[in-house]
Coordinates of C-alpha atoms in Angstrom, one line a residue:
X1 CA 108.8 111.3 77.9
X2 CA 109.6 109.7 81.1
X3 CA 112.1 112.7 81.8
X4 CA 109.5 115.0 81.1
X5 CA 107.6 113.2 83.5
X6 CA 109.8 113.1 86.2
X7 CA 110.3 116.7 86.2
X8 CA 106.8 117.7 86.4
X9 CA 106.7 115.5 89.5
X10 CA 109.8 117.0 90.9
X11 CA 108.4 120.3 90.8
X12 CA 104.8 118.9 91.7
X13 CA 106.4 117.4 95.0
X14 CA 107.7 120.8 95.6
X15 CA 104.6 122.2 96.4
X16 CA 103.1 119.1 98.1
X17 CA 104.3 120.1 101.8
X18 CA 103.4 123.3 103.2
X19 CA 104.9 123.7 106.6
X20 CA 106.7 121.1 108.4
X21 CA 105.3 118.2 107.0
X22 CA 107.6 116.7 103.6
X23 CA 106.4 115.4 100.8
X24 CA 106.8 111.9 100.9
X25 CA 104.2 112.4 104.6
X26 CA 102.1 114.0 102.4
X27 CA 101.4 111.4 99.8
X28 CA 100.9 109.2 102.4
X29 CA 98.1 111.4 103.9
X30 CA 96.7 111.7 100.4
X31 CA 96.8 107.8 99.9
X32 CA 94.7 107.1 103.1
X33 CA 92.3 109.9 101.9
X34 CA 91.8 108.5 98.9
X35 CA 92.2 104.3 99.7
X36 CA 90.6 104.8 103.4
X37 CA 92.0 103.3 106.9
X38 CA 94.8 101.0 106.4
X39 CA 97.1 99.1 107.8
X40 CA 101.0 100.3 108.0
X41 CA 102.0 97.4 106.3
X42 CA 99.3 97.9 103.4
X43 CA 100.6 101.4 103.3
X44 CA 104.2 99.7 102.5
X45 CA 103.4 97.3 100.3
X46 CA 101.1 99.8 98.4
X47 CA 104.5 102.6 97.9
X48 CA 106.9 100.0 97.6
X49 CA 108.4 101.8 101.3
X50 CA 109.9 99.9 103.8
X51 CA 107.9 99.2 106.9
X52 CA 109.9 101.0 109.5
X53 CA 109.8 103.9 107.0
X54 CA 105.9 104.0 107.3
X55 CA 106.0 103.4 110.7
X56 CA 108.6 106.3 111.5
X57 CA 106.1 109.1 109.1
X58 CA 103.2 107.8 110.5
X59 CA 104.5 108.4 114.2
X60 CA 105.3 111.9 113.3
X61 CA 102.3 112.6 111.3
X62 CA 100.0 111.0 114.3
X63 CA 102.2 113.0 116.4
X64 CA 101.4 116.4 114.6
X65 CA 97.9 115.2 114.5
X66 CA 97.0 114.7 111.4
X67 CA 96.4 111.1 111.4
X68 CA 95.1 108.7 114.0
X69 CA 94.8 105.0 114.8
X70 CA 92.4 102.8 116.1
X71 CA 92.2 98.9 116.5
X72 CA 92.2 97.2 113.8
X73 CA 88.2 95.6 113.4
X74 CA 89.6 92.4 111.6
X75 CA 92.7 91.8 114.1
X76 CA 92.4 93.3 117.1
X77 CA 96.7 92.9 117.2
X78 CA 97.3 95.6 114.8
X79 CA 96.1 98.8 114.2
X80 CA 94.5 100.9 111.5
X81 CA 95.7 104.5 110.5
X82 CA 93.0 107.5 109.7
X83 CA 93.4 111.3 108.2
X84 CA 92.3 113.3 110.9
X85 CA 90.3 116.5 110.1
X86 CA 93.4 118.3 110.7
X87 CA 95.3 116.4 108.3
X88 CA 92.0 116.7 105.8
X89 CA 93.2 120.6 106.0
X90 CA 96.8 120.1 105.3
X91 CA 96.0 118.3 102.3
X92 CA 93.5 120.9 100.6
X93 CA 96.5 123.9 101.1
X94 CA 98.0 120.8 99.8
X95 CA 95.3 120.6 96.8
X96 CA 95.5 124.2 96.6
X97 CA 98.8 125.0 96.2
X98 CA 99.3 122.4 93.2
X99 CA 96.0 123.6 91.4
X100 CA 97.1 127.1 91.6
X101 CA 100.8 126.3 90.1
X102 CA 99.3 123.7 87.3
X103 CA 96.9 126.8 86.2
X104 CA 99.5 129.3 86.5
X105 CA 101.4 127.0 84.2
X106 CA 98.5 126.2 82.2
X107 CA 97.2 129.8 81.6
X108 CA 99.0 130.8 78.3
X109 CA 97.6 127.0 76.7
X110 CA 95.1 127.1 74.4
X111 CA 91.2 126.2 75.8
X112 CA 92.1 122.8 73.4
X113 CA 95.4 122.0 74.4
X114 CA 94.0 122.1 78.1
X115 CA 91.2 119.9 77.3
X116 CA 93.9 117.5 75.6
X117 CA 96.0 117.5 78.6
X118 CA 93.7 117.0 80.8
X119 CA 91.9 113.8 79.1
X120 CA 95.3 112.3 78.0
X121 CA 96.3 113.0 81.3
X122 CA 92.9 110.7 82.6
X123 CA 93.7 108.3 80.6
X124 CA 97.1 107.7 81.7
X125 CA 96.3 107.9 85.5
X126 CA 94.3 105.3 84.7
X127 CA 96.0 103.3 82.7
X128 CA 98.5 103.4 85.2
X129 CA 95.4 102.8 88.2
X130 CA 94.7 99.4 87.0
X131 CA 97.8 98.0 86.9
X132 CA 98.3 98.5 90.0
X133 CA 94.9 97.1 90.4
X134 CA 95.4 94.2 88.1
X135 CA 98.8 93.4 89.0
X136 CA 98.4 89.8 89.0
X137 CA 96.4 89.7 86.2
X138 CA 98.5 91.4 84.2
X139 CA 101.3 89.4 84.8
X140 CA 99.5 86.6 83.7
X141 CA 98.5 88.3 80.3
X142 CA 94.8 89.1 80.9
X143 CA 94.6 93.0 81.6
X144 CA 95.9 95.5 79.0
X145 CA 96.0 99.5 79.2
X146 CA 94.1 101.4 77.1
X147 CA 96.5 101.8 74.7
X148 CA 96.8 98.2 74.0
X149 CA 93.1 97.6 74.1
X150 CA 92.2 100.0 71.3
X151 CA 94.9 98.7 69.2
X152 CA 93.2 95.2 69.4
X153 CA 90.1 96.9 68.1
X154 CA 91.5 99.0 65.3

């Protein structure tokens, strides 16, 4: 399964970067979309990157405009990273480009197996969404996946 998995991504991260931007530049565009302005180092620490990685992508993607940084409101020391519009663009061909290749791929499925996918795939996004929300917690044996939680209530 986790093969499986891995390959799917592979070719997903194929079609993540249209023009000169690579893929790993823009997941980290798509992560500030979707978490907001952030710090480089919260940008690290959230991919598990090292920080003069995100420091060198973010330079070039600030320098190809698609990002921007202000002051940071809570320490005025650092500074805070933003999609810029132009970067908003980049990730809907982004968007685009995957959506059109997952229902290319998805076009000889049945209308069921579709729906199936797409919940299980829901499900294990989120699953996967709050552990890394609940890190500590889980560690300590208080947060369970799905799975595990409708076990417990079979």
């Amino acid at each position: 399964m986790v093969e499986s998995l891995y390959s799917v991504l592979g070719h997903m991260r194929r079609l993540a970067a249209p023009g000169p931007v690579d893929p790993s530049s823009v997941f980290l565009l798509d992560m500030l979309r979707r978490c907001g302005p952030a710090r480089p180092s919260d940008l690290a620490a959230r991919t598990g990157l090292d920080q003069s990685t995100i420091s060198r992508k973010l330079r070039a993607l600030e320098t190809q405009g698609y990002l921007h940084r202000t002051s940071d409101p809570d320490d005025r020391r650092a500074f805070v990273v933003h999609v810029t519009d132009h970067g908003n663009a980049l990730l809907r061909v982004s968007l685009e480009a995957r959506a059109e290749a997952m229902s290319a791929v998805l076009a000889s499925w049945s209308v069921s197996d579709r729906a199936d996918f797409g919940r299980l795939l829901h499900r294990l996004a989120d699953d996967f969404g709050a552990l890394d929300t609940h890190a500590t917690t889980q560690m300590s044996g208080h947060h369970q996946p799905s799975a595990a939680r409708r076990q417990e209530k079979s």
